[in-house]
Coordinates of C-alpha atoms in Angstrom, one line a residue:
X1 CA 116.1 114.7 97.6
X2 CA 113.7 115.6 100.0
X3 CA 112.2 119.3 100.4
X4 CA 110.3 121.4 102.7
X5 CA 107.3 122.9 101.4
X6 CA 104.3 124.9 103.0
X7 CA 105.5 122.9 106.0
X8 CA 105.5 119.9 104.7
X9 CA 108.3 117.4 103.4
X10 CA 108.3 116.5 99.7
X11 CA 110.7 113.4 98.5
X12 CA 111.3 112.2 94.8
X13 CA 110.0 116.2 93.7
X14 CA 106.6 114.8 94.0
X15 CA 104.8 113.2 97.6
X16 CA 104.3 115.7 99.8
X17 CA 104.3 114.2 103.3
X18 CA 101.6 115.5 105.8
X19 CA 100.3 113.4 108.5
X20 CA 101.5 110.0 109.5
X21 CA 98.2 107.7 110.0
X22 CA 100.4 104.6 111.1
X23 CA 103.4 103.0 111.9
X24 CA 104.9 99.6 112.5
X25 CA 108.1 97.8 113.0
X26 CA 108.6 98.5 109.4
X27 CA 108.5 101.8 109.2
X28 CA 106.0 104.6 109.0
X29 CA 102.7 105.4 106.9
X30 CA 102.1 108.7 105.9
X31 CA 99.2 110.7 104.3
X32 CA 100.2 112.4 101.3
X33 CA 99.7 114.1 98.1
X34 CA 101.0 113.4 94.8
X35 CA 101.7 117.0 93.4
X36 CA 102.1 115.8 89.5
X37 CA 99.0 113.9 89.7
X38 CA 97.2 115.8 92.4
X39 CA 96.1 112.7 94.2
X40 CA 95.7 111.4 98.0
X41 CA 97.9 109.0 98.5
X42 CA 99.8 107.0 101.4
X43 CA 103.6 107.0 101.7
X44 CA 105.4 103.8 103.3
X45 CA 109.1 105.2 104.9
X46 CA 110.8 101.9 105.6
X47 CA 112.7 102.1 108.3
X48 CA 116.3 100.9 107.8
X49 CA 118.2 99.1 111.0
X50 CA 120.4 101.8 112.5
X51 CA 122.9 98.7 113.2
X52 CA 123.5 98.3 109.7
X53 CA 126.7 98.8 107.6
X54 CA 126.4 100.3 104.8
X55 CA 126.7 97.8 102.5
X56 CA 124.5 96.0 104.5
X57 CA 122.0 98.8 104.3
X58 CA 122.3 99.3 100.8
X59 CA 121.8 95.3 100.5
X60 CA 118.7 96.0 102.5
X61 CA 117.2 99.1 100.4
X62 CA 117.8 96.9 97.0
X63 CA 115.5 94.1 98.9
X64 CA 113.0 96.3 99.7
X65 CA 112.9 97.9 96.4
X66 CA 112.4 94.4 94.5
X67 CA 110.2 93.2 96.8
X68 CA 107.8 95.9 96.6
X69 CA 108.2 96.3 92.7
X70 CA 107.0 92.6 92.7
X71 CA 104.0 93.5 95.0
X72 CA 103.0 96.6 92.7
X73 CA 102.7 94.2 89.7
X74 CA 99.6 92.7 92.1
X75 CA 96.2 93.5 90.4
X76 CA 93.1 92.5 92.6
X77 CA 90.5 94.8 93.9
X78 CA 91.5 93.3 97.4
X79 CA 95.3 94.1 97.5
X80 CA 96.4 97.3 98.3
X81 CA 97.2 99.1 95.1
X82 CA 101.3 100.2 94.8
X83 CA 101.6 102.9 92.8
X84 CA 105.4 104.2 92.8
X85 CA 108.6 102.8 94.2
X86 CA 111.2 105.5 95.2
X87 CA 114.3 106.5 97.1
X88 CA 114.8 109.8 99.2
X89 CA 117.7 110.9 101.2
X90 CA 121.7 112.1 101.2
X91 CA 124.0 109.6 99.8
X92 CA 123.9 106.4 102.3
X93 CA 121.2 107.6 104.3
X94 CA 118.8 107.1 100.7
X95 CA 115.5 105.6 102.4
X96 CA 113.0 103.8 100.6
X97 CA 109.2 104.8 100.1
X98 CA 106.4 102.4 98.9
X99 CA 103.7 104.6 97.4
X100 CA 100.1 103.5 97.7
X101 CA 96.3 104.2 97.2
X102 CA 94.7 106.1 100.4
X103 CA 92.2 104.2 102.2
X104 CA 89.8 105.9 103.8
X105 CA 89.3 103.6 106.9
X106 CA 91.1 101.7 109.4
X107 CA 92.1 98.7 110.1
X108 CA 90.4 95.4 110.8
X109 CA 91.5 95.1 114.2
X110 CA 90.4 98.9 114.8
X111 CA 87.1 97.7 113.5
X112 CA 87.3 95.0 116.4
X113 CA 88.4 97.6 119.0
X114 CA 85.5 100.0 118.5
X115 CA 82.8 97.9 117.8
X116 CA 83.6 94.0 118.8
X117 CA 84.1 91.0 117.4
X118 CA 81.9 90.2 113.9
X119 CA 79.2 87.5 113.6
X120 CA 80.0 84.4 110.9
X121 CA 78.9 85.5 107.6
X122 CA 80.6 88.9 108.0
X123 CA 83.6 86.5 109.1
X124 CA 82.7 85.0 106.2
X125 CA 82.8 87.4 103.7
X126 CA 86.3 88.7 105.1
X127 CA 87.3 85.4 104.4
X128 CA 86.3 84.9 101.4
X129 CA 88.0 88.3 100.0
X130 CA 91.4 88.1 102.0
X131 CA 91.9 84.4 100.6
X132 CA 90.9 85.4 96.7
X133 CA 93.6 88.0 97.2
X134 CA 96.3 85.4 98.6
X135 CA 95.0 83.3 95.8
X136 CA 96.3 86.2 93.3
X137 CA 99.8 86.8 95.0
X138 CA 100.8 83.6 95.8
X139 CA 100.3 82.7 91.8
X140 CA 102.3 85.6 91.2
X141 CA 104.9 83.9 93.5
X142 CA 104.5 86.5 96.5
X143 CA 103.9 85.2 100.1
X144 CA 102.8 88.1 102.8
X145 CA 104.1 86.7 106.1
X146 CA 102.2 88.9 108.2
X147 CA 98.5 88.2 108.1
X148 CA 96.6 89.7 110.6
X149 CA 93.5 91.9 111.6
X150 CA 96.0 95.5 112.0
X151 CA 97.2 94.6 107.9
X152 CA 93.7 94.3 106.9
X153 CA 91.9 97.9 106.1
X154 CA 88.1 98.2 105.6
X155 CA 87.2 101.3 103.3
X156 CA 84.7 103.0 105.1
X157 CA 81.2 103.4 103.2
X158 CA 82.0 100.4 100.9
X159 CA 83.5 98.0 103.7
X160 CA 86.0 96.8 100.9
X161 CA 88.2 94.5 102.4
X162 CA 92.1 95.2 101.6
X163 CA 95.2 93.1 102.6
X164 CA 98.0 96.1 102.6
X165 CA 101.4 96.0 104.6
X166 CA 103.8 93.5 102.5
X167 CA 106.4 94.9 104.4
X168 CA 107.9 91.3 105.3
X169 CA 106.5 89.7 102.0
X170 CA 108.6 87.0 100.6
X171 CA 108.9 87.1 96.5
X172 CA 110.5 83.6 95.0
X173 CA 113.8 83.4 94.2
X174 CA 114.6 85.9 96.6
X175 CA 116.4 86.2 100.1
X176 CA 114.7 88.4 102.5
X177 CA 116.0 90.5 105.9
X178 CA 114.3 87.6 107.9
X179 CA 116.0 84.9 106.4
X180 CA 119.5 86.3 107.4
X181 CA 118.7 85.6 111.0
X182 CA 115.9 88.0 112.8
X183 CA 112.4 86.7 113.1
X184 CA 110.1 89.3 111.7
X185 CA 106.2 89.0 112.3
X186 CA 103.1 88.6 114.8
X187 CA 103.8 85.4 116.9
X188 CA 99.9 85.0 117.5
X189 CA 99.4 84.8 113.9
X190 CA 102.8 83.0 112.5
X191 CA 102.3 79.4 111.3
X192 CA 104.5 76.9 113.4
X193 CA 106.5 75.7 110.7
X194 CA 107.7 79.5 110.5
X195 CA 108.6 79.3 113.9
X196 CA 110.5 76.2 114.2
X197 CA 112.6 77.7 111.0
X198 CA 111.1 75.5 108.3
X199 CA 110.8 76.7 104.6
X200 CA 107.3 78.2 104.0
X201 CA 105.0 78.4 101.4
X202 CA 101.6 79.7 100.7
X203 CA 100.3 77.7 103.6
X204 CA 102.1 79.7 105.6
X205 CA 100.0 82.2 104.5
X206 CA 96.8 80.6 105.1
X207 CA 97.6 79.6 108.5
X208 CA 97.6 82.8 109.7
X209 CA 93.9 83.8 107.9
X210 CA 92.9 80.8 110.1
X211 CA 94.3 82.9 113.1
X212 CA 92.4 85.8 111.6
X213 CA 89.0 84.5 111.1
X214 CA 89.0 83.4 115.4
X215 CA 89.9 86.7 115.9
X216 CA 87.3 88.8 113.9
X217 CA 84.8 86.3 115.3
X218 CA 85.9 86.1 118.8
X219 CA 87.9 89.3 119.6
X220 CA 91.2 88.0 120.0
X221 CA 93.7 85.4 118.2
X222 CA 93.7 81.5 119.7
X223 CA 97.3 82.2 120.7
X224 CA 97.3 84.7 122.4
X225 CA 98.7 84.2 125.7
X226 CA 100.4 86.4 128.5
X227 CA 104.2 85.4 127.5
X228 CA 106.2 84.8 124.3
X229 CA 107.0 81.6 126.3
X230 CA 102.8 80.8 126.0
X231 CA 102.4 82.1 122.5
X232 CA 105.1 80.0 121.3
X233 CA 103.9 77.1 123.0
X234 CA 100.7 77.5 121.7
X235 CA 101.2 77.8 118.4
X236 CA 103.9 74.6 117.9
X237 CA 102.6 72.3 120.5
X238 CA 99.3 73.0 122.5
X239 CA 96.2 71.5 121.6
X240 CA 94.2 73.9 119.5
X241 CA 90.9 75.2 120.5
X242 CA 89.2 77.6 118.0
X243 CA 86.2 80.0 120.0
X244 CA 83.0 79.1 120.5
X245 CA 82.1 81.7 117.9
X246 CA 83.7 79.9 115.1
X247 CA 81.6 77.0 115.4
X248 CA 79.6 77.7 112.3
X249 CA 82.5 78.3 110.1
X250 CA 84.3 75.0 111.9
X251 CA 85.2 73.0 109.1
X252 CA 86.8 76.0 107.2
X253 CA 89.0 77.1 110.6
X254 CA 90.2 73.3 111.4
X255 CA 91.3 73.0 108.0
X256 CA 93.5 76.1 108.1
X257 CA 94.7 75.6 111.4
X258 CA 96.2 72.3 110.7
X259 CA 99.8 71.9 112.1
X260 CA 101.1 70.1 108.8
X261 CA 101.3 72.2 106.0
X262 CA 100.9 69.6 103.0
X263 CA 97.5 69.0 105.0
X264 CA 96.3 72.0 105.7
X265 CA 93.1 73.5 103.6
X266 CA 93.9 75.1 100.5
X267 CA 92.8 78.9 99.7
X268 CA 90.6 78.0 96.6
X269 CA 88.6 74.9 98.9
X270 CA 88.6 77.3 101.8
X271 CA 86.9 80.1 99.4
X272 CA 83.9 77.7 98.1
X273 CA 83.3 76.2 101.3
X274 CA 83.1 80.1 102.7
X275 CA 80.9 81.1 99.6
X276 CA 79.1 77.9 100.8
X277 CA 78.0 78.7 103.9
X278 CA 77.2 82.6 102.8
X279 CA 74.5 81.1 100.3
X280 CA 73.1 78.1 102.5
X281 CA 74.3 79.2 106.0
X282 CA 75.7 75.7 106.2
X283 CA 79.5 75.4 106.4
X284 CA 80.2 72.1 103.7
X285 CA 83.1 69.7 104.8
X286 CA 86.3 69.7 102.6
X287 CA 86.4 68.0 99.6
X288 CA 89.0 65.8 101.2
X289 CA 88.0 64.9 104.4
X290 CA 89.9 66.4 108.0
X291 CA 91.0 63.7 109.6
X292 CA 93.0 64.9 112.9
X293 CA 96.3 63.1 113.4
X294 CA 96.3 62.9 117.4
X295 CA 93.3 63.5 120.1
X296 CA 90.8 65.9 120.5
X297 CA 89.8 68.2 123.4
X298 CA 88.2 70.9 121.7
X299 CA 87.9 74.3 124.1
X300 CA 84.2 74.5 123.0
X301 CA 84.9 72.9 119.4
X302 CA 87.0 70.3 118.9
X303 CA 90.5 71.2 118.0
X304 CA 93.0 70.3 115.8
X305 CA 95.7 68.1 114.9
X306 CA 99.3 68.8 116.2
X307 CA 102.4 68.4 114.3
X308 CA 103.1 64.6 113.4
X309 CA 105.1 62.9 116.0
X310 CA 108.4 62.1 115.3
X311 CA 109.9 58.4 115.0
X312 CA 108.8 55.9 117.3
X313 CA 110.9 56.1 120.9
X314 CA 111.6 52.6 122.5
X315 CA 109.0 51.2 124.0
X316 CA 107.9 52.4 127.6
X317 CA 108.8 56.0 126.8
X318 CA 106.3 58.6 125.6
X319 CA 107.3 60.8 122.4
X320 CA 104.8 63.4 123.5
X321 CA 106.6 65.4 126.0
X322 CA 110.1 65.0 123.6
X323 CA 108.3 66.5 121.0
X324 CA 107.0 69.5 122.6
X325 CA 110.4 70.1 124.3
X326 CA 112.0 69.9 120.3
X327 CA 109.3 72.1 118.5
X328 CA 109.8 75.2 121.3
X329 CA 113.4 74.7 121.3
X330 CA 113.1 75.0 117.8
X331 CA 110.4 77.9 118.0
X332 CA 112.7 79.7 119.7
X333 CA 116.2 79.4 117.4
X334 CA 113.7 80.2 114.5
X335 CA 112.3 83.5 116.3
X336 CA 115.6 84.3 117.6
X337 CA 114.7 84.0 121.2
X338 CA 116.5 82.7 124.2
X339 CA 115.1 80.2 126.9
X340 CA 116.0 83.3 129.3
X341 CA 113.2 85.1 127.8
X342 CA 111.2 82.3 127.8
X343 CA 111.8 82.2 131.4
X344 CA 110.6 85.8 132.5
X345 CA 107.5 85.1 131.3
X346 CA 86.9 73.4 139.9
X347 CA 86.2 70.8 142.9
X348 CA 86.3 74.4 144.8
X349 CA 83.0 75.3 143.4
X350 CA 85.0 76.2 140.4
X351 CA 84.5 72.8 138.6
X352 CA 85.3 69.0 139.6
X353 CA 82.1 67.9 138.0
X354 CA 81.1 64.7 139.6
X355 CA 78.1 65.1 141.7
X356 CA 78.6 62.7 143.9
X357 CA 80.1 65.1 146.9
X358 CA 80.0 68.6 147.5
X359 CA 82.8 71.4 146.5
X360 CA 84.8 72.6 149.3
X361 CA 85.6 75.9 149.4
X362 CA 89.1 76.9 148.5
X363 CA 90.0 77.9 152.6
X364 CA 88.4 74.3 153.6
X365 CA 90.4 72.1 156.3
X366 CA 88.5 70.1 157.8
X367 CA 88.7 67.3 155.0
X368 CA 92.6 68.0 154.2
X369 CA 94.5 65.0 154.8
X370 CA 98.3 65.2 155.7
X371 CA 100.2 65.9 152.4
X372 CA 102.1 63.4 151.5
X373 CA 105.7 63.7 149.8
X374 CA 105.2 64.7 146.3
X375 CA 108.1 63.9 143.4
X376 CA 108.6 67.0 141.3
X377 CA 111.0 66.7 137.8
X378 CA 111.5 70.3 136.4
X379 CA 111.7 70.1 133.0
X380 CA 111.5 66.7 132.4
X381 CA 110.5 63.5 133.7
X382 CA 113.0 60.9 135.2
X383 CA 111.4 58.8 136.8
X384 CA 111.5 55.1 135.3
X385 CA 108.3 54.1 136.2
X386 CA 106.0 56.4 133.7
X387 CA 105.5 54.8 130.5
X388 CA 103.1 57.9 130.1
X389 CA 105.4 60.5 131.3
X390 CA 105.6 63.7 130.2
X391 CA 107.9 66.7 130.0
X392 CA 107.0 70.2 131.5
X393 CA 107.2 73.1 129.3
X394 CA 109.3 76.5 130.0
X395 CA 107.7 78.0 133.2
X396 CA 106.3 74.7 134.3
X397 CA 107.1 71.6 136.8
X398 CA 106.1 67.7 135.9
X399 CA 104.4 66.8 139.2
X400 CA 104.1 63.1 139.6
X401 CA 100.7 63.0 142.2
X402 CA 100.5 60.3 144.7
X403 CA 97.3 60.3 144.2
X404 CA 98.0 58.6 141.2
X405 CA 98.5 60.8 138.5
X406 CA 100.9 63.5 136.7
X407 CA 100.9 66.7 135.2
X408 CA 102.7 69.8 134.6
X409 CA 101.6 72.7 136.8
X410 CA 103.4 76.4 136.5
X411 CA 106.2 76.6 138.7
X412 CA 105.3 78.9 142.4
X413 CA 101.7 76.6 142.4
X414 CA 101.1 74.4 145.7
X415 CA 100.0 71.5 146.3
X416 CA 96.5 71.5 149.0
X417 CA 94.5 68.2 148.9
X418 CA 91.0 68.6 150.1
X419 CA 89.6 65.1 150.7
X420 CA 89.1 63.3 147.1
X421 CA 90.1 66.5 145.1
X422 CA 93.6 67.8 144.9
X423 CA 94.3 71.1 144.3
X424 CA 97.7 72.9 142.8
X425 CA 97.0 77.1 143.8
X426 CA 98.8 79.8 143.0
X427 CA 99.6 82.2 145.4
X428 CA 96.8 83.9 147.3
X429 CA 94.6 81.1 146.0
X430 CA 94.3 83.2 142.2
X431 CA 94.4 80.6 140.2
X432 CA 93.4 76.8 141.4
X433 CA 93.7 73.6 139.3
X434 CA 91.7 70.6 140.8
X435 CA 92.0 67.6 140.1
X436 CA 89.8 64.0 141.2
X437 CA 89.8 60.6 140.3
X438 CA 86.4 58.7 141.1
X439 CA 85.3 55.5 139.5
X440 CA 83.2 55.9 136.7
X441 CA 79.2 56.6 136.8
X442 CA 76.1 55.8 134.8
X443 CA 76.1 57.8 131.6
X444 CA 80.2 58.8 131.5
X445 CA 81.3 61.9 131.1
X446 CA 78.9 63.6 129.3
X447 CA 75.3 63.0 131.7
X448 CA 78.0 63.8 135.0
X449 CA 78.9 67.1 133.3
X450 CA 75.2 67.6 132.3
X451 CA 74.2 66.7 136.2
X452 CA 76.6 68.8 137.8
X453 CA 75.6 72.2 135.2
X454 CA 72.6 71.2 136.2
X455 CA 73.6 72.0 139.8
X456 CA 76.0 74.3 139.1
X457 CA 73.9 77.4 140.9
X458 CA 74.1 75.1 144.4
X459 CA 77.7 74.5 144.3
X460 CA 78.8 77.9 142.9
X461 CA 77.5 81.1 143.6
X462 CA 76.0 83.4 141.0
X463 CA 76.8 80.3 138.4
X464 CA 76.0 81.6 134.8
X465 CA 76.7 81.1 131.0
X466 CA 77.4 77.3 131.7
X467 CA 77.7 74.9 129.0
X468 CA 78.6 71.3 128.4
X469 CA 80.0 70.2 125.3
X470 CA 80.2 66.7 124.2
X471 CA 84.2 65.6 122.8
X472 CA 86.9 63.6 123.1
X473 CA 90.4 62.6 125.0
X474 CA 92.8 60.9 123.4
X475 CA 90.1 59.3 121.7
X476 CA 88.4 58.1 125.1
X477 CA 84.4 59.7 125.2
X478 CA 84.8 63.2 127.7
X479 CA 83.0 66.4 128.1
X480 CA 84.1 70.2 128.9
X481 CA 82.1 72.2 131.4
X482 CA 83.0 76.2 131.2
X483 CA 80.9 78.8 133.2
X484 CA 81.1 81.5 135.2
X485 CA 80.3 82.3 138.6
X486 CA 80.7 85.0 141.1
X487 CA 83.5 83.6 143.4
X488 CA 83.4 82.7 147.2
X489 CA 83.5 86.1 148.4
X490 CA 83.1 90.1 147.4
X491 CA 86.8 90.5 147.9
X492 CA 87.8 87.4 145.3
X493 CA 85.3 88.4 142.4
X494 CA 83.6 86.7 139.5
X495 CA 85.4 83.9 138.5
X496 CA 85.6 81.6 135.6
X497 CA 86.2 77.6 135.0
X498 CA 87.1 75.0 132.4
X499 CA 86.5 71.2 133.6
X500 CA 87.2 68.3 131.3
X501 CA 86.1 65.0 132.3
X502 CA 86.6 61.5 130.6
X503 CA 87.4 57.5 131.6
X504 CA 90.6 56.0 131.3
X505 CA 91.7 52.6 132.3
X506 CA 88.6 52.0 134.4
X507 CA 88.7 55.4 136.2
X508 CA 87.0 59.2 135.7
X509 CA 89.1 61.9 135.7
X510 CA 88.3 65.3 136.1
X511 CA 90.7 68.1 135.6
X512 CA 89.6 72.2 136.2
X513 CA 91.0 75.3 136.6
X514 CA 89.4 78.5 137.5
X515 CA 90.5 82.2 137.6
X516 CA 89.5 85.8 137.9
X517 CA 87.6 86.6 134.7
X518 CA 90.0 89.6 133.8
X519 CA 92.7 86.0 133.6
X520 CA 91.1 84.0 131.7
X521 CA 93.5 83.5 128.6
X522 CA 96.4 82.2 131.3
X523 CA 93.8 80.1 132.9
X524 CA 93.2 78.5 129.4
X525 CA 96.9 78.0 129.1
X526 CA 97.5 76.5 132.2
X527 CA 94.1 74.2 131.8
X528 CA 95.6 73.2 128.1
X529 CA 98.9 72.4 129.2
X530 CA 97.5 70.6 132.9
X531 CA 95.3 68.3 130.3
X532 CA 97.5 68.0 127.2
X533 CA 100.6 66.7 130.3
X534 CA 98.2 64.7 132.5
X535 CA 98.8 60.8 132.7
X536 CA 97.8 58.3 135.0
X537 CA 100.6 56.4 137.3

């Protein structure tokens, strides 16, 4: 039973509580000090759900207990160390503690915080310790469930890396608090067959590293996004686009950010092609070789395969848009979250590539034509004539152009056409998507991309940190233009655009958005789901 002692609370007659250092959905970490031993340690109070009967709670408790007993029988200089499992407390109101060695550092993503992201062979080496440490639980039969940079400590003086917080961890043969209905994790970092309520393994587990290593090396996770609605999206169905920062580790990230599990890289291969590229600075391929299962428009890199389609529709009806619609509505039963919440979530000198006219400025009239009536499906597409239509996701609408095109474009944007470009803007002009259809040029894609960087300081003002990229659109030869530039005015601010341009049935297309720079992550949401939805008509 718990005491009080020189101000401090004691549980089990031993840990002397006496400054929490953390604390988290599960519960609270403590500093402490083991009085028999005479030890720092850290003390883990799980916290138990108030709602809870108490034979439910006790249910919980006994979970807890097993779980974390399993966890203490881990041995590797990467895990966090368990030394004692206890209980503390009055009759029903016994609480758990997870005793545990004192680290003397913070976490990975305080690391981040402080001093930025890391470069690639400190990326590497992070790898290359957090997946030897998976390596050792999931032999042992434990699966974390919650990889990510805040559950990853770095020892000051040593920078030992150590995976801590199994707080969700799954042992075999066992039924966890998140299987009995509540989702429990970090969307960002949760692999899609977790969030469309599949069984998981120890891929799972390695999806999320994948997660990790973009966000050590680029500052943030590739999911992230400004709504559970976009995060969810993201992960089951958007076309994934790892940083420019992970291109020299590429091989090793596309591998564990592969939407199948039974394909994705393995720890072991991902540890010797990490080791790899620490001894020759190279990153090898897989001993296997990645093949991606659908297109690729990479965000800088090329990205990686989505989840494999489902059984062939009848013919004249695209699968793609059903399939998105099925993994969110899935996402969202396995994360235990409503469409209501989904719901609350630059040919203007921003992009528009082709050099063969100049960029309008977002206020230009004297080119607009009269708009003509434009057919908008929420949700989905019903229409009969669009063997390549597509449905919108949560937040969005499926316009069908008549300029000749469709795609989904968040709900509130408008439609202004300005002469061969057609715009959809947000309100007070924040965020614009362009769009133009010319007839292809000498060189494709790639050498009009190239020509109109090349330009890029005449068409937009203050135009800076430009780069052309060369890729792929459904397998058709295209290139991506990003850069930044300082906006039309004082008053709208630096901006920055994403253009992807490629041919398709004997015509160029060019698709762009642009945004404030402080909105750049729902920019790249709207400019993945604008190409990943566009179709010609």
């Amino acid at each position: 039973m718990g005491t009080e002692g020189d101000d401090f609370r004691v549980i089990a007659g031993r840990y002397r509580l006496e400054a929490r250092i953390g604390r988290g959905g599960m519960g609270v970490v403590w500093r402490a000090t083991d009085q028999l031993l005479g030890r720092r340690v850290a003390v883990k109070e799980l916290a138990l759900e108030a709602s809870l009967s108490a034979e439910e709670a006790r249910q919980q408790r006994d979970r807890t207990l097993r779980e974390a007993r399993a966890v203490a029988q881990l041995r590797h200089p990467h895990i966090i160390v368990v030394h004692d499992v206890v209980e503390d407390g009055v009759a029903d109101d016994e609480r758990p503690y997870i005793v545990m060695e004192l680290i003397d550092g913070g976490s990975l993503a305080d690391r981040i915080a402080a001093r930025g992201p890391v470069d690639a062979a400190e990326a590497a080496r992070i790898g290359i310790d957090l997946l030897s440490a998976l390596r050792t639980a999931h032999e042992a039969g434990v699966l974390h469930r919650d990889i990510k940079p805040a559950n990853v400590l770095v020892e000051s003086g040593t920078d030992r890396v150590v995976l801590t917080d199994f707080g969700i961890a799954q042992v075999a043969g066992a039924t966890t608090l998140t299987e009995t209905g509540s989702f429990v994790g970090s969307p960002e970092y949760t692999a899609p067959e977790r969030m469309s309520g599949a069984r998981t393994g120890p891929a799972s587990d390695l999806w999320s590293l994948g997660a990790l290593l973009c966000a050590v090396l680029s500052g943030e996770s590739p999911f992230r996004r400004d709504s559970l609605g976009g995060i969810l999206h993201a992960v089951v169905a958007a076309e994934i686009r790892p940083p420019a920062q992970a291109e020299p580790l590429l091989p090793v990230v596309r591998g564990l950010l592969e939407r199948d599990p039974d394909r994705r890289l393995g720890a072991a291969e991902a540890e010797r092609m990490l080791r790899a590229f620490r001894e020759t600075g190279r990153t090898p391929g897989p001993a296997v070789p990645y093949t991606p299962t659908q297109r690729d428009v990479p965000h800088r890199t090329p990205p990686l395969s989505p989840p494999p389609p489902p059984s062939p529709a009848p013919a004249g009806h695209s699968t793609r848009g059903v399939l998105v619609a099925a993994l969110l509505v899935a996402a969202m039963a396995g994360a235990g979250v409503s469409a209501a919440a989904l719901l609350m979530h630059g040919g203007d000198g921003d992009g528009g590539g082709t050099p063969t006219s100049s960029a309008p400025g977002p206020t230009t009239s004297a080119s607009v034509s009269p708009t003509p009536t434009v057919t908008v499906t929420r949700g989905a597409a019903t229409s009969p004539a669009a063997a390549n239509s597509h449905t919108a996701p949560s937040g969005y609408r499926l316009a069908r152009d008549p300029a000749g095109f469709s795609l989904a474009v968040p709900e509130g944007f408008t439609r202004d056409p300005q002469g061969e470009r057609v715009f959809y803007m947000s309100p007070w002009d924040t965020f614009r998507l362009g769009i133009k259809a010319a007839d292809p040029q000498t060189g494709g894609p790639l050498a009009v991309m190239s020509r109109s960087a090349a330009n890029g300081a005449s068409t937009n003002p203050g135009y800076h940190d430009g780069r052309v990229t060369r890729t792929t659109h459904d397998g058709k030869p295209a290139a991506l233009w990003e850069f930044t530039w300082n906006g039309f005015s004082a008053s709208e601010g630096p901006r920055h655009t994403y253009d992807l341009c490629w041919e398709e049935d004997g015509r160029m297309y060019d698709v762009w958005v642009s945004a404030p720079v402080g909105k750049v992550a729902e920019a790249r949401e709207y400019f993945d789901v604008a190409v990943d939805t566009f179709a010609p008509t």
